[in-house]
Amino acid sequence: MRTNSPLPDEIARSPFLVREARAAGVARGRLSSRDLQRPFHGVRATGLDLSNHRDRCRALLPRLDGEARFSHFSAAAILLVPLPRRIADEPVHITVFAPRRAPQLRDVVSHELEPRGESLAAVDGLPIVGPADTWVRLAPALRETDLVAAGDFLVTGDEPYSGAPPLCSLDDLRAAVRRHAGVRGLARARRALELVRYGPLSPRETRLRLLLLSAGMPEPELNFRLRASDSRTMVDLAYPAERVAVEYQGGHHRTDAEVYDDDILRRERLEAEGWVVVYVTARELDRYPERLIRRIRSHLTFSPDAPPPVEHREKHPKRKF
């Protein structure tokens, strides 16, 4: 079996430009070898997962000059912002600011924007438009609920568990909305901003909270910490005055034995302190929101005769980038 010749050390990194390889003496035939990926015109790579948006951005990096930044969905993917599955195949987005002209690249969406004092950042070597400005630029293409979930993630991150600071603050989002006056989707961004909260640890928790609010129920406390016996217990959504805990159960609560055991112990601690625990699954949240609201409301003393919620189904926004 024929073995491909090794690449010179100066271009052995991945990804690299074809012209750099040719200048280093690599033959055209070697650059056509099957062991090399061809993510973009003029680029070769090895070992990248091109189904992963972050890796696709990394593959494009050699084609960018120092002025271009990953933006919109690409910046969000690099920041690990939870986005709807329907946009998983979105092409790579880049932005340059006037008076620069955006490069026209195959399979890339290029934006030329007037500068508005955007924050700039880099994540794992990838240059991006900052988190708060990225959030505003997502508004034209996301449903309001998804935009709230993205905002919740940006201002919360994993801090309630790990203590690591979130990517930005509510004040950062407010400032970004102010400096983007007049851009597409700003009205949706403003509405969503009113609903963004510090605390939710998943888009499903955000959706559950918004469902409670849409049903006319008081806003629950998020990641409420209860001193129960000799331990400290954190509740996803809580009504402390009523001693009602609402816990969203993702799939890992069922499949991870350690998490499952922790759930049992936490429920026992809460019940020992006189709390009622209402567990919510994705199936009930998706299919039976009215039943879910009735279950939760049955444990609360306020507004017992309030009408059941009317599920609000938002249309998918058209792309307006």
Short mmCIF file of C-alpha atoms in Angstrom, two decimals:
data_model
loop_
_atom_site.label_atom_id
_atom_site.label_comp_id
_atom_site.label_asym_id
_atom_site.label_seq_id
_atom_site.Cartn_x
_atom_site.Cartn_y
_atom_site.Cartn_z
CA MET A 1 0.00 0.00 0.00
CA ARG A 2 1.31 3.41 -0.96
CA THR A 3 2.05 5.67 1.99
CA ASN A 4 1.51 9.40 1.72
CA SER A 5 4.64 11.43 2.28
CA PRO A 6 4.72 13.50 5.48
CA LEU A 7 4.04 17.20 5.21
CA PRO A 8 6.80 19.71 5.99
CA ASP A 9 6.90 20.79 9.64
CA GLU A 10 6.09 24.41 8.79
CA ILE A 11 2.65 23.43 7.43
CA ALA A 12 2.01 20.22 9.36
CA ARG A 13 -0.44 22.10 11.55
CA SER A 14 -4.12 21.79 10.63
CA PRO A 15 -5.64 23.57 8.82
CA PHE A 16 -3.30 25.19 6.30
CA LEU A 17 -3.42 27.07 3.02
CA VAL A 18 -2.68 25.28 -0.24
CA ARG A 19 -0.49 28.18 -1.40
CA GLU A 20 1.64 27.88 1.77
CA ALA A 21 2.08 24.16 1.12
CA ARG A 22 3.06 24.75 -2.50
CA ALA A 23 5.58 27.40 -1.40
CA ALA A 24 7.04 24.83 1.01
CA GLY A 25 7.56 22.42 -1.86
CA VAL A 26 4.55 20.12 -1.46
CA ALA A 27 3.50 18.60 -4.79
CA ARG A 28 0.00 19.18 -6.14
CA GLY A 29 -0.66 15.47 -6.08
CA ARG A 30 0.10 15.28 -2.36
CA LEU A 31 -2.44 18.06 -1.72
CA SER A 32 -5.08 15.95 -3.50
CA SER A 33 -4.49 12.94 -1.26
CA ARG A 34 -7.49 11.40 0.46
CA ASP A 35 -5.97 11.84 3.92
CA LEU A 36 -6.40 15.60 3.59
CA GLN A 37 -9.77 17.28 4.12
CA ARG A 38 -10.91 20.10 1.83
CA PRO A 39 -13.24 22.18 4.02
CA PHE A 40 -12.94 25.39 1.96
CA HIS A 41 -11.41 26.43 -1.33
CA GLY A 42 -7.66 26.73 -0.94
CA VAL A 43 -7.61 25.05 2.50
CA ARG A 44 -6.51 21.59 3.57
CA ALA A 45 -6.93 20.03 7.00
CA THR A 46 -6.61 16.80 8.93
CA GLY A 47 -8.50 15.49 11.93
CA LEU A 48 -11.32 18.05 11.97
CA ASP A 49 -14.94 17.10 12.54
CA LEU A 50 -16.52 19.11 9.75
CA SER A 51 -20.02 18.32 11.04
CA ASN A 52 -19.11 20.46 14.06
CA HIS A 53 -19.60 24.18 13.50
CA ARG A 54 -16.62 25.13 15.67
CA ASP A 55 -14.34 22.92 13.59
CA ARG A 56 -15.72 24.42 10.38
CA CYS A 57 -14.83 27.86 11.74
CA ARG A 58 -11.36 26.63 12.61
CA ALA A 59 -11.00 25.29 9.07
CA LEU A 60 -11.79 28.74 7.66
CA LEU A 61 -9.39 30.59 9.95
CA PRO A 62 -6.39 30.51 7.55
CA ARG A 63 -8.48 32.32 4.91
CA LEU A 64 -9.29 35.26 7.21
CA ASP A 65 -7.23 38.39 7.67
CA GLY A 66 -6.85 40.09 11.01
CA GLU A 67 -9.97 42.24 10.49
CA ALA A 68 -12.60 39.54 10.01
CA ARG A 69 -14.48 38.05 12.95
CA PHE A 70 -16.75 35.06 13.29
CA SER A 71 -20.24 36.39 14.02
CA HIS A 72 -23.95 35.62 14.21
CA PHE A 73 -24.58 31.84 14.45
CA SER A 74 -20.86 31.08 14.18
CA ALA A 75 -19.90 33.26 17.15
CA ALA A 76 -22.78 31.69 19.10
CA ALA A 77 -21.56 28.18 18.24
CA ILE A 78 -18.01 29.05 19.28
CA LEU A 79 -19.39 30.37 22.59
CA LEU A 80 -21.43 27.13 22.95
CA VAL A 81 -24.69 29.09 23.12
CA PRO A 82 -27.63 26.63 22.92
CA LEU A 83 -29.35 27.11 19.57
CA PRO A 84 -32.30 25.32 17.92
CA ARG A 85 -31.45 22.16 16.02
CA ARG A 86 -32.96 23.59 12.85
CA ILE A 87 -29.95 25.87 12.41
CA ALA A 88 -27.29 23.23 13.02
CA ASP A 89 -26.38 23.28 9.31
CA GLU A 90 -26.10 27.07 9.12
CA PRO A 91 -23.03 28.10 7.06
CA VAL A 92 -20.11 29.88 8.69
CA HIS A 93 -20.78 33.60 9.27
CA ILE A 94 -18.06 36.23 9.32
CA THR A 95 -18.21 40.00 9.80
CA VAL A 96 -15.96 42.89 8.87
CA PHE A 97 -16.58 46.49 9.84
CA ALA A 98 -16.70 49.43 7.43
CA PRO A 99 -14.75 50.68 5.62
CA ARG A 100 -13.38 47.15 5.21
CA ARG A 101 -15.01 45.02 2.51
CA ALA A 102 -16.09 41.51 3.36
CA PRO A 103 -14.32 38.72 1.46
CA GLN A 104 -16.61 36.68 -0.76
CA LEU A 105 -15.92 33.06 0.05
CA ARG A 106 -17.72 29.94 -1.09
CA ASP A 107 -19.99 28.38 1.59
CA VAL A 108 -19.51 31.41 3.86
CA VAL A 109 -21.99 34.19 4.74
CA SER A 110 -20.07 37.48 4.84
CA HIS A 111 -21.40 40.60 6.56
CA GLU A 112 -20.23 44.20 6.17
CA LEU A 113 -21.43 46.21 9.17
CA GLU A 114 -21.12 49.76 10.33
CA PRO A 115 -19.16 49.72 13.60
CA ARG A 116 -21.30 50.38 16.68
CA GLY A 117 -18.71 49.98 19.40
CA GLU A 118 -19.03 46.20 19.40
CA SER A 119 -16.96 44.23 21.87
CA LEU A 120 -14.50 41.81 20.29
CA ALA A 121 -13.14 38.62 21.79
CA ALA A 122 -11.29 35.41 21.01
CA VAL A 123 -12.21 31.89 22.13
CA ASP A 124 -9.71 29.07 21.72
CA GLY A 125 -7.87 31.13 19.12
CA LEU A 126 -11.02 31.96 17.13
CA PRO A 127 -11.73 35.73 16.77
CA ILE A 128 -15.39 36.57 17.36
CA VAL A 129 -17.79 39.44 17.82
CA GLY A 130 -18.44 39.63 21.58
CA PRO A 131 -21.24 37.69 23.32
CA ALA A 132 -23.70 40.55 23.95
CA ASP A 133 -23.44 41.94 20.41
CA THR A 134 -23.74 38.44 18.97
CA TRP A 135 -26.96 37.98 20.95
CA VAL A 136 -28.53 41.09 19.42
CA ARG A 137 -27.50 40.01 15.91
CA LEU A 138 -29.23 36.64 16.42
CA ALA A 139 -32.59 38.31 17.05
CA PRO A 140 -33.85 38.45 13.43
CA ALA A 141 -33.48 34.69 12.97
CA LEU A 142 -34.50 33.27 16.37
CA ARG A 143 -37.89 32.88 17.94
CA GLU A 144 -38.33 34.99 21.05
CA THR A 145 -38.26 31.94 23.35
CA ASP A 146 -34.97 30.75 21.81
CA LEU A 147 -33.52 34.24 22.11
CA VAL A 148 -34.43 34.33 25.82
CA ALA A 149 -32.80 30.92 26.30
CA ALA A 150 -29.63 32.16 24.60
CA GLY A 151 -29.63 35.25 26.82
CA ASP A 152 -30.16 33.15 29.95
CA PHE A 153 -27.13 31.06 28.97
CA LEU A 154 -24.92 34.08 28.34
CA VAL A 155 -25.67 35.72 31.70
CA THR A 156 -25.62 32.45 33.69
CA GLY A 157 -23.27 29.92 32.13
CA ASP A 158 -22.31 27.24 34.64
CA GLU A 159 -21.69 29.68 37.49
CA PRO A 160 -24.35 28.29 39.87
CA TYR A 161 -22.43 24.99 39.93
CA SER A 162 -18.82 25.78 39.08
CA GLY A 163 -18.46 29.40 40.14
CA ALA A 164 -16.98 30.24 36.71
CA PRO A 165 -18.10 33.74 35.62
CA PRO A 166 -20.71 33.88 32.84
CA LEU A 167 -19.90 35.20 29.38
CA CYS A 168 -21.62 38.54 29.95
CA SER A 169 -24.07 40.31 32.24
CA LEU A 170 -27.58 41.66 31.88
CA ASP A 171 -26.05 45.13 31.80
CA ASP A 172 -23.90 44.02 28.84
CA LEU A 173 -27.02 42.87 26.97
CA ARG A 174 -28.78 46.15 27.74
CA ALA A 175 -25.81 48.15 26.46
CA ALA A 176 -25.68 46.06 23.27
CA VAL A 177 -29.38 46.65 22.63
CA ARG A 178 -28.88 50.41 23.07
CA ARG A 179 -25.96 50.64 20.66
CA HIS A 180 -27.75 48.59 17.99
CA ALA A 181 -30.69 50.96 17.68
CA GLY A 182 -32.35 50.57 14.31
CA VAL A 183 -30.98 47.13 13.37
CA ARG A 184 -33.25 44.32 12.24
CA GLY A 185 -34.83 42.33 15.05
CA LEU A 186 -34.27 44.98 17.70
CA ALA A 187 -37.91 44.94 18.84
CA ARG A 188 -37.67 41.18 19.44
CA ALA A 189 -34.36 41.65 21.26
CA ARG A 190 -35.94 44.25 23.54
CA ARG A 191 -38.88 41.98 24.37
CA ALA A 192 -36.57 39.05 25.00
CA LEU A 193 -34.28 41.14 27.19
CA GLU A 194 -37.17 41.81 29.58
CA LEU A 195 -37.44 38.05 30.10
CA VAL A 196 -33.74 37.13 30.38
CA ARG A 197 -32.79 35.98 33.87
CA TYR A 198 -29.70 34.80 35.69
CA GLY A 199 -30.14 31.19 36.77
CA PRO A 200 -31.50 28.74 34.15
CA LEU A 201 -29.04 25.99 33.33
CA SER A 202 -30.70 24.73 30.14
CA PRO A 203 -33.03 25.98 27.39
CA ARG A 204 -35.71 23.64 28.75
CA GLU A 205 -35.57 25.33 32.14
CA THR A 206 -36.00 28.66 30.37
CA ARG A 207 -38.98 27.35 28.42
CA LEU A 208 -40.53 25.97 31.63
CA ARG A 209 -40.15 29.34 33.35
CA LEU A 210 -41.71 31.16 30.39
CA LEU A 211 -44.60 28.70 30.37
CA LEU A 212 -45.32 29.44 34.04
CA LEU A 213 -45.29 33.18 33.34
CA SER A 214 -47.53 32.81 30.28
CA ALA A 215 -50.04 30.99 32.51
CA GLY A 216 -50.24 34.02 34.78
CA MET A 217 -48.31 32.41 37.61
CA PRO A 218 -45.86 34.38 39.75
CA GLU A 219 -42.24 34.23 38.68
CA PRO A 220 -40.43 31.41 40.47
CA GLU A 221 -37.06 31.80 42.13
CA LEU A 222 -34.29 30.19 40.07
CA ASN A 223 -31.62 27.91 41.49
CA PHE A 224 -33.06 28.48 44.95
CA ARG A 225 -30.69 27.16 47.61
CA LEU A 226 -32.35 25.54 50.59
CA ARG A 227 -30.46 24.68 53.75
CA ALA A 228 -31.98 21.26 54.34
CA SER A 229 -30.76 19.43 57.41
CA ASP A 230 -26.97 19.13 57.08
CA SER A 231 -26.72 19.83 53.33
CA ARG A 232 -27.43 22.62 50.85
CA THR A 233 -29.95 21.73 48.16
CA MET A 234 -30.45 23.70 44.93
CA VAL A 235 -33.88 23.74 43.30
CA ASP A 236 -34.36 24.56 39.58
CA LEU A 237 -37.51 26.65 40.07
CA ALA A 238 -38.96 27.31 43.50
CA TYR A 239 -41.91 28.93 45.22
CA PRO A 240 -40.35 29.17 48.70
CA ALA A 241 -43.39 30.66 50.44
CA GLU A 242 -45.43 27.69 49.21
CA ARG A 243 -42.59 25.18 49.68
CA VAL A 244 -43.03 23.94 46.12
CA ALA A 245 -40.01 22.87 44.08
CA VAL A 246 -40.25 22.40 40.31
CA GLU A 247 -37.44 20.27 38.88
CA TYR A 248 -36.81 19.76 35.17
CA GLN A 249 -35.63 16.20 34.47
CA GLY A 250 -33.43 15.95 31.40
CA GLY A 251 -32.63 12.57 29.89
CA HIS A 252 -29.40 12.25 31.88
CA HIS A 253 -31.43 12.20 35.12
CA ARG A 254 -32.80 8.83 33.97
CA THR A 255 -29.71 7.34 32.32
CA ASP A 256 -26.95 8.49 34.70
CA ALA A 257 -27.07 6.33 37.83
CA GLU A 258 -25.24 8.85 39.98
CA VAL A 259 -27.55 11.68 38.95
CA TYR A 260 -30.58 9.44 39.54
CA ASP A 261 -29.39 8.60 43.05
CA ASP A 262 -28.76 12.29 43.79
CA ASP A 263 -32.31 13.11 42.66
CA ILE A 264 -33.74 10.61 45.13
CA LEU A 265 -31.66 11.97 48.01
CA ARG A 266 -32.52 15.57 47.14
CA ARG A 267 -36.23 14.77 47.02
CA GLU A 268 -36.04 13.07 50.41
CA ARG A 269 -34.26 16.09 51.89
CA LEU A 270 -36.83 18.49 50.46
CA GLU A 271 -39.81 16.41 51.61
CA ALA A 272 -38.28 16.16 55.08
CA GLU A 273 -38.38 19.97 55.19
CA GLY A 274 -42.02 20.02 54.16
CA TRP A 275 -41.55 20.73 50.45
CA VAL A 276 -43.52 19.28 47.53
CA VAL A 277 -41.39 18.35 44.52
CA VAL A 278 -42.93 18.48 41.04
CA TYR A 279 -40.83 16.74 38.41
CA VAL A 280 -41.17 17.89 34.77
CA THR A 281 -40.09 15.87 31.74
CA ALA A 282 -39.45 17.01 28.18
CA ARG A 283 -42.43 14.99 26.97
CA GLU A 284 -44.87 16.71 29.31
CA LEU A 285 -43.39 20.14 28.61
CA ASP A 286 -43.68 19.59 24.85
CA ARG A 287 -47.00 17.77 24.62
CA TYR A 288 -49.06 18.52 27.70
CA PRO A 289 -48.28 22.04 28.95
CA GLU A 290 -51.85 22.61 30.20
CA ARG A 291 -51.71 19.45 32.31
CA LEU A 292 -48.30 20.47 33.63
CA ILE A 293 -49.58 23.88 34.73
CA ARG A 294 -52.55 22.25 36.49
CA ARG A 295 -50.19 19.91 38.35
CA ILE A 296 -48.01 22.75 39.57
CA ARG A 297 -50.92 25.06 40.36
CA SER A 298 -52.63 22.35 42.43
CA HIS A 299 -49.84 22.68 45.02
CA LEU A 300 -50.06 26.46 45.24
CA THR A 301 -52.56 28.58 47.13
CA PHE A 302 -52.51 31.71 44.93
CA SER A 303 -54.89 32.18 41.98
CA PRO A 304 -56.55 28.77 42.27
CA ASP A 305 -59.18 29.70 39.67
CA ALA A 306 -56.81 31.15 37.10
CA PRO A 307 -57.52 29.86 33.58
CA PRO A 308 -55.22 27.26 32.03
CA PRO A 309 -52.51 28.57 29.73
CA VAL A 310 -52.94 28.99 26.02
CA GLU A 311 -49.81 27.65 24.36
CA HIS A 312 -48.11 30.32 22.30
CA ARG A 313 -46.56 28.90 19.16
CA GLU A 314 -44.17 31.29 17.48
CA LYS A 315 -43.48 31.03 13.80
CA HIS A 316 -39.90 30.47 12.77
CA PRO A 317 -38.53 33.87 11.76
CA LYS A 318 -37.33 34.21 8.23
CA ARG A 319 -33.62 34.72 7.86
CA LYS A 320 -32.98 38.44 7.66
CA PHE A 321 -29.22 38.53 7.83
#
